[in-house]
Amino acid sequence: MAMAYMGAGCSFYCLLYYNRHFQYYYLGNRISTFNFFKQRMRKQRTSLSFSVRRHFIDEFFFAKRGFINKTSQIIDIGGKRDKKRGLFNIDSYGAKVIYVNLDPRSKPDIVADASNIPLADESCDIAIMGELLEHVAEPMEVLKEANRLLKKGGVLLATTPFMYPIHADPYDFGRYTENYWLEAALKTGFSKAEIEKQGTIFAVLALAMQHLFLAPTTSSIGIIFKKIIRRIFENPFLKILMWLDKKCKAESLQAWTTGYGLTFLK
């Protein structure tokens, strides 16, 4: 009997505790108990939530943030101030960023072609090109222009896809290998180049799987079926493939990659 009273007392105490907790949470944050649980259960968004390719792009730029400080003069060629993809945001570092884009709808600071930007020589510390170079007909001309704009000791940080679907923005001109980018860096006046492969064959498979699930479906049955299959299979297989990607040491499997991260020093 004593144990029963003790159990009831503990339950009553816990009920009071949780009631006070939820009441406090509701008053402080204006959300209901249901929303409290909903927020606790919600998965944290990562770059993989966008795409495998975006995961590597974000990973590259986050790794290079040591180049950035509040006095840096940065030019983002082909970038957008709003509606950014992924999690990396160059604006969050307190530096001055000049956006250059050929499309005026992206509301850039300068509307210009990437190979002909109306800024003075050696006026920037850092040039950024996120997934731009595949969309220009002459990548070396764009690299020359970036070199012209950079101060001595400045750095170009760029990403470019390799094994990735053709995507017009407005055009998609090519995919280039590691050897091409090394040669391009030398020919366009950079003193040092570092090329980083972004993923192995397992990342390529994960990327292909994501695009398979994202393929458009018109029938309502197809949409429902795809959602069920995606919920059951996509996340587990994605995690397995990305885990294998990190463990992969075989040179033949490393010959496959989603793209490259480029660090060119002037």
Tab-separated table of N, CA, C and O in Angstrom, residues 25-137:
chain	number	residue	atom	x	y	z
A	25	TYR	N	7.188	26.844	-20.887
A	25	TYR	CA	7.628	26.832	-22.282
A	25	TYR	C	6.616	27.561	-23.159
A	25	TYR	O	6.980	28.324	-24.043
A	26	TYR	N	5.345	27.348	-22.859
A	26	TYR	CA	4.302	27.994	-23.654
A	26	TYR	C	4.341	29.508	-23.463
A	26	TYR	O	4.293	30.275	-24.417
A	27	LEU	N	4.465	29.959	-22.204
A	27	LEU	CA	4.469	31.392	-21.936
A	27	LEU	C	5.709	32.061	-22.510
A	27	LEU	O	5.651	33.167	-23.022
A	28	GLY	N	6.855	31.365	-22.424
A	28	GLY	CA	8.102	31.971	-22.876
A	28	GLY	C	8.244	32.001	-24.377
A	28	GLY	O	8.812	32.923	-24.936
A	29	ASN	N	7.720	30.969	-25.065
A	29	ASN	CA	7.963	30.851	-26.493
A	29	ASN	C	6.703	30.832	-27.339
A	29	ASN	O	6.778	30.713	-28.552
A	30	ARG	N	5.543	30.932	-26.672
A	30	ARG	CA	4.271	30.991	-27.378
A	30	ARG	C	4.058	29.790	-28.302
A	30	ARG	O	3.619	29.926	-29.434
A	31	ILE	N	4.432	28.590	-27.844
A	31	ILE	CA	4.147	27.402	-28.631
A	31	ILE	C	3.429	26.394	-27.752
A	31	ILE	O	3.562	26.406	-26.530
A	32	SER	N	2.665	25.520	-28.364
A	32	SER	CA	1.879	24.539	-27.627
A	32	SER	C	2.732	23.339	-27.248
A	32	SER	O	3.841	23.158	-27.733
A	33	THR	N	2.176	22.494	-26.359
A	33	THR	CA	2.857	21.264	-25.977
A	33	THR	C	3.103	20.391	-27.199
A	33	THR	O	4.164	19.799	-27.364
A	34	PHE	N	2.119	20.344	-28.099
A	34	PHE	CA	2.260	19.548	-29.320
A	34	PHE	C	3.434	20.046	-30.158
A	34	PHE	O	4.255	19.273	-30.636
A	35	ASN	N	3.542	21.357	-30.302
A	35	ASN	CA	4.635	21.921	-31.092
A	35	ASN	C	5.984	21.718	-30.415
A	35	ASN	O	7.011	21.625	-31.072
A	36	PHE	N	5.962	21.666	-29.066
A	36	PHE	CA	7.197	21.387	-28.342
A	36	PHE	C	7.747	20.023	-28.756
A	36	PHE	O	8.919	19.878	-29.091
A	37	PHE	N	6.865	18.995	-28.735
A	37	PHE	CA	7.287	17.661	-29.153
A	37	PHE	C	7.680	17.648	-30.624
A	37	PHE	O	8.637	16.998	-31.021
A	38	LYS	N	6.928	18.397	-31.434
A	38	LYS	CA	7.200	18.439	-32.872
A	38	LYS	C	8.595	18.997	-33.144
A	38	LYS	O	9.342	18.484	-33.975
A	39	GLN	N	8.957	20.052	-32.408
A	39	GLN	CA	10.279	20.645	-32.584
A	39	GLN	C	11.374	19.708	-32.102
A	39	GLN	O	12.440	19.615	-32.701
A	40	ARG	N	11.117	19.003	-31.000
A	40	ARG	CA	12.118	18.085	-30.466
A	40	ARG	C	12.364	16.916	-31.410
A	40	ARG	O	13.472	16.403	-31.505
A	41	MET	N	11.295	16.478	-32.118
A	41	MET	CA	11.395	15.321	-32.996
A	41	MET	C	11.906	15.684	-34.386
A	41	MET	O	12.329	14.827	-35.139
A	42	ARG	N	11.864	16.973	-34.732
A	42	ARG	CA	12.260	17.399	-36.075
A	42	ARG	C	13.749	17.156	-36.292
A	42	ARG	O	14.578	17.471	-35.451
A	43	LYS	N	14.095	16.622	-37.469
A	43	LYS	CA	15.493	16.345	-37.770
A	43	LYS	C	16.228	17.639	-38.082
A	43	LYS	O	15.684	18.529	-38.720
A	44	GLN	N	17.462	17.722	-37.618
A	44	GLN	CA	18.281	18.878	-37.939
A	44	GLN	C	18.616	18.860	-39.422
A	44	GLN	O	19.007	17.836	-39.965
A	45	ARG	N	18.462	19.993	-40.076
A	45	ARG	CA	18.716	20.044	-41.505
A	45	ARG	C	20.210	20.128	-41.768
A	45	ARG	O	20.916	20.911	-41.143
A	46	THR	N	20.677	19.299	-42.679
A	46	THR	CA	22.081	19.301	-43.064
A	46	THR	C	22.172	19.554	-44.559
A	46	THR	O	21.163	19.614	-45.260
A	47	SER	N	23.397	19.670	-45.054
A	47	SER	CA	23.577	19.878	-46.486
A	47	SER	C	23.041	18.708	-47.293
A	47	SER	O	22.616	18.870	-48.431
A	48	LEU	N	23.068	17.499	-46.715
A	48	LEU	CA	22.542	16.326	-47.416
A	48	LEU	C	21.039	16.426	-47.623
A	48	LEU	O	20.484	15.751	-48.481
A	49	SER	N	20.371	17.275	-46.814
A	49	SER	CA	18.936	17.489	-47.010
A	49	SER	C	18.674	18.166	-48.350
A	49	SER	O	17.596	18.035	-48.919
A	50	PHE	N	19.664	18.912	-48.843
A	50	PHE	CA	19.538	19.576	-50.143
A	50	PHE	C	19.959	18.614	-51.250
A	50	PHE	O	19.187	18.324	-52.146
A	51	SER	N	21.206	18.149	-51.205
A	51	SER	CA	21.694	17.154	-52.161
A	51	SER	C	23.089	16.716	-51.740
A	51	SER	O	23.763	17.401	-50.968
A	52	VAL	N	23.513	15.576	-52.270
A	52	VAL	CA	24.870	15.093	-52.005
A	52	VAL	C	25.890	16.100	-52.529
A	52	VAL	O	26.884	16.400	-51.873
A	53	ARG	N	25.627	16.628	-53.710
A	53	ARG	CA	26.558	17.607	-54.287
A	53	ARG	C	26.659	18.846	-53.399
A	53	ARG	O	27.744	19.359	-53.141
A	54	ARG	N	25.522	19.334	-52.923
A	54	ARG	CA	25.526	20.519	-52.062
A	54	ARG	C	26.273	20.248	-50.760
A	54	ARG	O	26.910	21.141	-50.199
A	55	HIS	N	26.217	19.019	-50.277
A	55	HIS	CA	26.964	18.630	-49.082
A	55	HIS	C	28.459	18.892	-49.278
A	55	HIS	O	29.122	19.464	-48.407
A	56	PHE	N	28.992	18.496	-50.428
A	56	PHE	CA	30.419	18.686	-50.688
A	56	PHE	C	30.763	20.162	-50.916
A	56	PHE	O	31.833	20.623	-50.519
A	57	ILE	N	29.861	20.890	-51.550
A	57	ILE	CA	30.089	22.327	-51.776
A	57	ILE	C	30.178	23.057	-50.437
A	57	ILE	O	31.112	23.830	-50.185
A	58	ASP	N	29.203	22.810	-49.566
A	58	ASP	CA	29.211	23.441	-48.243
A	58	ASP	C	30.446	23.032	-47.445
A	58	ASP	O	31.079	23.859	-46.781
A	59	GLU	N	30.772	21.754	-47.495
A	59	GLU	CA	31.934	21.244	-46.766
A	59	GLU	C	33.204	21.969	-47.208
A	59	GLU	O	34.046	22.341	-46.381
A	60	PHE	N	33.338	22.187	-48.504
A	60	PHE	CA	34.517	22.869	-49.043
A	60	PHE	C	34.596	24.309	-48.541
A	60	PHE	O	35.630	24.742	-48.012
A	61	PHE	N	33.513	25.069	-48.690
A	61	PHE	CA	33.550	26.482	-48.312
A	61	PHE	C	33.679	26.669	-46.799
A	61	PHE	O	34.375	27.583	-46.343
A	62	PHE	N	33.042	25.814	-46.016
A	62	PHE	CA	33.215	25.899	-44.562
A	62	PHE	C	34.676	25.632	-44.177
A	62	PHE	O	35.222	26.282	-43.282
A	63	ALA	N	35.317	24.693	-44.866
A	63	ALA	CA	36.719	24.370	-44.575
A	63	ALA	C	37.654	25.524	-44.924
A	63	ALA	O	38.740	25.650	-44.344
A	64	LYS	N	37.241	26.387	-45.856
A	64	LYS	CA	38.085	27.497	-46.311
A	64	LYS	C	37.763	28.819	-45.616
A	64	LYS	O	38.313	29.861	-45.976
A	65	ARG	N	36.902	28.794	-44.616
A	65	ARG	CA	36.485	30.049	-43.990
A	65	ARG	C	37.629	30.750	-43.254
A	65	ARG	O	37.519	31.931	-42.907
A	66	GLY	N	38.735	30.038	-43.028
A	66	GLY	CA	39.898	30.655	-42.396
A	66	GLY	C	40.509	31.770	-43.238
A	66	GLY	O	41.222	32.633	-42.715
A	67	PHE	N	40.247	31.770	-44.538
A	67	PHE	CA	40.740	32.839	-45.413
A	67	PHE	C	39.974	34.147	-45.186
A	67	PHE	O	40.442	35.216	-45.569
A	68	ILE	N	38.786	34.053	-44.577
A	68	ILE	CA	37.887	35.206	-44.482
A	68	ILE	C	38.059	35.923	-43.151
A	68	ILE	O	38.133	35.293	-42.095
A	69	ASN	N	38.131	37.235	-43.195
A	69	ASN	CA	38.033	38.043	-41.981
A	69	ASN	C	37.192	39.279	-42.289
A	69	ASN	O	36.808	39.509	-43.440
A	70	LYS	N	36.912	40.073	-41.285
A	70	LYS	CA	35.974	41.185	-41.451
A	70	LYS	C	36.491	42.284	-42.369
A	70	LYS	O	35.717	43.111	-42.856
A	71	THR	N	37.795	42.315	-42.609
A	71	THR	CA	38.350	43.347	-43.493
A	71	THR	C	38.490	42.855	-44.934
A	71	THR	O	38.920	43.609	-45.805
A	72	SER	N	38.132	41.596	-45.179
A	72	SER	CA	38.276	41.028	-46.526
A	72	SER	C	37.338	41.709	-47.518
A	72	SER	O	36.182	41.997	-47.204
A	73	GLN	N	37.862	41.952	-48.713
A	73	GLN	CA	37.046	42.409	-49.837
A	73	GLN	C	36.761	41.172	-50.690
A	73	GLN	O	37.667	40.607	-51.292
A	74	ILE	N	35.508	40.755	-50.724
A	74	ILE	CA	35.141	39.499	-51.378
A	74	ILE	C	34.262	39.775	-52.589
A	74	ILE	O	33.349	40.606	-52.530
A	75	ILE	N	34.532	39.071	-53.669
A	75	ILE	CA	33.656	39.134	-54.836
A	75	ILE	C	33.095	37.737	-55.079
A	75	ILE	O	33.842	36.760	-55.159
A	76	ASP	N	31.785	37.647	-55.117
A	76	ASP	CA	31.098	36.375	-55.367
A	76	ASP	C	30.594	36.416	-56.807
A	76	ASP	O	29.599	37.080	-57.112
A	77	ILE	N	31.294	35.716	-57.679
A	77	ILE	CA	30.981	35.748	-59.110
A	77	ILE	C	29.986	34.637	-59.430
A	77	ILE	O	30.277	33.458	-59.265
A	78	GLY	N	28.806	35.047	-59.866
A	78	GLY	CA	27.750	34.089	-60.159
A	78	GLY	C	26.887	33.752	-58.961
A	78	GLY	O	25.960	32.949	-59.068
A	79	GLY	N	27.176	34.377	-57.815
A	79	GLY	CA	26.426	34.082	-56.595
A	79	GLY	C	25.152	34.901	-56.468
A	79	GLY	O	24.903	35.830	-57.241
A	80	LYS	N	24.355	34.551	-55.473
A	80	LYS	CA	23.091	35.239	-55.214
A	80	LYS	C	23.050	35.686	-53.761
A	80	LYS	O	23.404	34.925	-52.867
A	81	ARG	N	22.586	36.912	-53.561
A	81	ARG	CA	22.479	37.426	-52.194
A	81	ARG	C	21.333	36.748	-51.443
A	81	ARG	O	21.429	36.464	-50.252
A	82	ASP	N	20.240	36.492	-52.142
A	82	ASP	CA	19.070	35.852	-51.536
A	82	ASP	C	18.874	34.460	-52.128
A	82	ASP	O	19.456	34.110	-53.148
A	83	LYS	N	18.022	33.689	-51.463
A	83	LYS	CA	17.655	32.345	-51.927
A	83	LYS	C	18.888	31.483	-52.190
A	83	LYS	O	19.025	30.846	-53.241
A	84	LYS	N	19.794	31.486	-51.226
A	84	LYS	CA	21.007	30.677	-51.358
A	84	LYS	C	20.670	29.200	-51.211
A	84	LYS	O	19.751	28.831	-50.492
A	85	ARG	N	21.442	28.377	-51.882
A	85	ARG	CA	21.276	26.936	-51.747
A	85	ARG	C	22.271	26.428	-50.711
A	85	ARG	O	23.390	26.900	-50.635
A	86	GLY	N	21.868	25.451	-49.937
A	86	GLY	CA	22.772	24.897	-48.940
A	86	GLY	C	22.824	25.726	-47.673
A	86	GLY	O	21.999	26.606	-47.435
A	87	LEU	N	23.831	25.461	-46.850
A	87	LEU	CA	23.944	26.076	-45.529
A	87	LEU	C	25.028	27.147	-45.439
A	87	LEU	O	24.984	27.996	-44.557
A	88	PHE	N	26.014	27.104	-46.331
A	88	PHE	CA	27.095	28.094	-46.262
A	88	PHE	C	26.587	29.454	-46.734
A	88	PHE	O	25.962	29.570	-47.783
A	89	ASN	N	26.883	30.490	-45.936
A	89	ASN	CA	26.455	31.850	-46.274
A	89	ASN	C	27.626	32.801	-46.064
A	89	ASN	O	28.010	33.090	-44.930
A	90	ILE	N	28.199	33.282	-47.141
A	90	ILE	CA	29.370	34.153	-47.070
A	90	ILE	C	29.058	35.458	-46.341
A	90	ILE	O	29.944	36.077	-45.740
A	91	ASP	N	27.793	35.878	-46.345
A	91	ASP	CA	27.413	37.139	-45.694
A	91	ASP	C	27.507	37.074	-44.175
A	91	ASP	O	27.501	38.109	-43.510
A	92	SER	N	27.573	35.881	-43.613
A	92	SER	CA	27.551	35.735	-42.153
A	92	SER	C	28.900	36.016	-41.494
A	92	SER	O	29.001	35.974	-40.267
A	93	TYR	N	29.932	36.331	-42.282
A	93	TYR	CA	31.270	36.515	-41.716
A	93	TYR	C	31.648	37.984	-41.534
A	93	TYR	O	32.764	38.294	-41.131
A	94	GLY	N	30.741	38.886	-41.845
A	94	GLY	CA	30.964	40.301	-41.574
A	94	GLY	C	31.844	41.029	-42.568
A	94	GLY	O	32.153	42.206	-42.377
A	95	ALA	N	32.278	40.363	-43.628
A	95	ALA	CA	33.121	41.002	-44.641
A	95	ALA	C	32.250	41.662	-45.712
A	95	ALA	O	31.063	41.352	-45.844
A	96	LYS	N	32.857	42.562	-46.464
A	96	LYS	CA	32.139	43.194	-47.573
A	96	LYS	C	32.113	42.225	-48.751
A	96	LYS	O	33.159	41.750	-49.197
A	97	VAL	N	30.924	41.944	-49.263
A	97	VAL	CA	30.767	41.011	-50.382
A	97	VAL	C	30.111	41.736	-51.552
A	97	VAL	O	29.058	42.361	-51.394
A	98	ILE	N	30.750	41.654	-52.712
A	98	ILE	CA	30.187	42.210	-53.944
A	98	ILE	C	29.682	41.047	-54.789
A	98	ILE	O	30.445	40.138	-55.133
A	99	TYR	N	28.401	41.074	-55.114
A	99	TYR	CA	27.810	40.013	-55.929
A	99	TYR	C	27.799	40.435	-57.395
A	99	TYR	O	27.349	41.531	-57.730
A	100	VAL	N	28.297	39.535	-58.237
A	100	VAL	CA	28.309	39.765	-59.684
A	100	VAL	C	27.528	38.642	-60.344
A	100	VAL	O	27.802	37.459	-60.103
A	101	ASN	N	26.560	39.016	-61.165
A	101	ASN	CA	25.750	38.005	-61.838
A	101	ASN	C	25.253	38.573	-63.158
A	101	ASN	O	24.955	39.765	-63.249
A	102	LEU	N	25.165	37.716	-64.150
A	102	LEU	CA	24.675	38.137	-65.462
A	102	LEU	C	23.161	38.319	-65.461
A	102	LEU	O	22.612	39.041	-66.292
A	103	ASP	N	22.499	37.679	-64.511
A	103	ASP	CA	21.040	37.716	-64.430
A	103	ASP	C	20.594	38.818	-63.467
A	103	ASP	O	20.801	38.705	-62.255
A	104	PRO	N	19.975	39.884	-63.963
A	104	PRO	CA	19.549	40.976	-63.074
A	104	PRO	C	18.472	40.563	-62.079
A	104	PRO	O	18.288	41.216	-61.055
A	105	ARG	N	17.774	39.454	-62.352
A	105	ARG	CA	16.722	38.999	-61.443
A	105	ARG	C	17.287	38.535	-60.100
A	105	ARG	O	16.566	38.485	-59.104
A	106	SER	N	18.581	38.204	-60.071
A	106	SER	CA	19.212	37.799	-58.813
A	106	SER	C	19.622	38.999	-57.963
A	106	SER	O	20.171	38.836	-56.881
A	107	LYS	N	19.365	40.215	-58.477
A	107	LYS	CA	19.639	41.477	-57.774
A	107	LYS	C	21.096	41.590	-57.309
A	107	LYS	O	21.380	41.824	-56.128
A	108	PRO	N	22.040	41.422	-58.248
A	108	PRO	CA	23.456	41.536	-57.865
A	108	PRO	C	23.867	42.997	-57.694
A	108	PRO	O	23.149	43.914	-58.103
A	109	ASP	N	25.031	43.215	-57.110
A	109	ASP	CA	25.586	44.566	-57.029
A	109	ASP	C	26.035	45.029	-58.414
A	109	ASP	O	25.953	46.213	-58.741
A	110	ILE	N	26.545	44.073	-59.200
A	110	ILE	CA	27.015	44.376	-60.551
A	110	ILE	C	26.432	43.345	-61.512
A	110	ILE	O	26.583	42.137	-61.301
A	111	VAL	N	25.758	43.827	-62.555
A	111	VAL	CA	25.285	42.942	-63.618
A	111	VAL	C	26.366	42.917	-64.689
A	111	VAL	O	26.637	43.926	-65.337
A	112	ALA	N	27.020	41.770	-64.844
A	112	ALA	CA	28.140	41.695	-65.789
A	112	ALA	C	28.452	40.247	-66.125
A	112	ALA	O	28.115	39.326	-65.372
A	113	ASP	N	29.117	40.083	-67.264
A	113	ASP	CA	29.646	38.777	-67.651
A	113	ASP	C	30.825	38.442	-66.741
A	113	ASP	O	31.611	39.320	-66.374
A	114	ALA	N	30.971	37.176	-66.393
A	114	ALA	CA	32.027	36.760	-65.463
A	114	ALA	C	33.428	36.978	-66.011
A	114	ALA	O	34.398	37.013	-65.245
A	115	SER	N	33.552	37.146	-67.325
A	115	SER	CA	34.870	37.368	-67.928
A	115	SER	C	35.164	38.845	-68.177
A	115	SER	O	36.221	39.195	-68.702
A	116	ASN	N	34.230	39.711	-67.787
A	116	ASN	CA	34.413	41.152	-68.022
A	116	ASN	C	33.689	41.941	-66.931
A	116	ASN	O	32.596	42.455	-67.137
A	117	ILE	N	34.328	42.045	-65.774
A	117	ILE	CA	33.713	42.672	-64.601
A	117	ILE	C	34.282	44.078	-64.420
A	117	ILE	O	35.504	44.251	-64.342
A	118	PRO	N	33.438	45.087	-64.355
A	118	PRO	CA	33.909	46.475	-64.268
A	118	PRO	C	34.395	46.873	-62.868
A	118	PRO	O	33.788	47.702	-62.187
A	119	LEU	N	35.495	46.263	-62.446
A	119	LEU	CA	36.151	46.617	-61.187
A	119	LEU	C	37.643	46.785	-61.450
A	119	LEU	O	38.189	46.216	-62.407
A	120	ALA	N	38.311	47.543	-60.586
A	120	ALA	CA	39.737	47.831	-60.769
A	120	ALA	C	40.598	46.599	-60.536
A	120	ALA	O	40.210	45.670	-59.816
A	121	ASP	N	41.787	46.597	-61.137
A	121	ASP	CA	42.756	45.528	-60.908
A	121	ASP	C	43.104	45.449	-59.421
A	121	ASP	O	43.180	46.473	-58.730
A	122	GLU	N	43.321	44.233	-58.952
A	122	GLU	CA	43.766	43.972	-57.578
A	122	GLU	C	42.908	44.702	-56.538
A	122	GLU	O	43.413	45.334	-55.617
A	123	SER	N	41.603	44.576	-56.691
A	123	SER	CA	40.674	45.251	-55.774
A	123	SER	C	40.017	44.296	-54.776
A	123	SER	O	39.264	44.737	-53.910
A	124	CYS	N	40.308	42.997	-54.878
A	124	CYS	CA	39.642	42.008	-54.015
A	124	CYS	C	40.657	41.086	-53.340
A	124	CYS	O	41.722	40.805	-53.892
A	125	ASP	N	40.295	40.611	-52.162
A	125	ASP	CA	41.130	39.647	-51.438
A	125	ASP	C	40.733	38.209	-51.759
A	125	ASP	O	41.574	37.315	-51.789
A	126	ILE	N	39.438	38.002	-51.958
A	126	ILE	CA	38.909	36.653	-52.185
A	126	ILE	C	37.897	36.696	-53.324
A	126	ILE	O	37.047	37.591	-53.374
A	127	ALA	N	38.005	35.737	-54.228
A	127	ALA	CA	36.988	35.555	-55.270
A	127	ALA	C	36.337	34.195	-55.052
A	127	ALA	O	37.025	33.200	-54.814
A	128	ILE	N	35.020	34.174	-55.125
A	128	ILE	CA	34.263	32.936	-54.917
A	128	ILE	C	33.472	32.607	-56.178
A	128	ILE	O	32.842	33.487	-56.776
A	129	MET	N	33.524	31.337	-56.564
A	129	MET	CA	32.719	30.841	-57.679
A	129	MET	C	32.126	29.500	-57.260
A	129	MET	O	32.820	28.485	-57.282
A	130	GLY	N	30.898	29.504	-56.858
A	130	GLY	CA	30.233	28.269	-56.463
A	130	GLY	C	29.424	27.702	-57.615
A	130	GLY	O	28.391	28.261	-57.975
A	131	GLU	N	29.919	26.609	-58.208
A	131	GLU	CA	29.220	25.941	-59.315
A	131	GLU	C	28.927	26.908	-60.466
A	131	GLU	O	27.821	26.943	-61.000
A	132	LEU	N	29.928	27.669	-60.854
A	132	LEU	CA	29.787	28.624	-61.957
A	132	LEU	C	30.481	28.153	-63.228
A	132	LEU	O	29.948	28.306	-64.332
A	133	LEU	N	31.667	27.574	-63.088
A	133	LEU	CA	32.554	27.375	-64.237
A	133	LEU	C	32.001	26.429	-65.298
A	133	LEU	O	32.389	26.522	-66.466
A	134	GLU	N	31.099	25.533	-64.925
A	134	GLU	CA	30.489	24.664	-65.936
A	134	GLU	C	29.477	25.413	-66.799
A	134	GLU	O	29.053	24.921	-67.847
A	135	HIS	N	29.101	26.617	-66.365
A	135	HIS	CA	28.085	27.392	-67.083
A	135	HIS	C	28.682	28.467	-67.998
A	135	HIS	O	27.933	29.264	-68.562
A	136	VAL	N	30.000	28.501	-68.114
A	136	VAL	CA	30.635	29.482	-69.002
A	136	VAL	C	31.337	28.744	-70.137
A	136	VAL	O	31.922	27.673	-69.937
A	137	ALA	N	31.282	29.337	-71.331
A	137	ALA	CA	31.851	28.682	-72.514
A	137	ALA	C	33.375	28.637	-72.468
A	137	ALA	O	33.990	27.706	-72.986
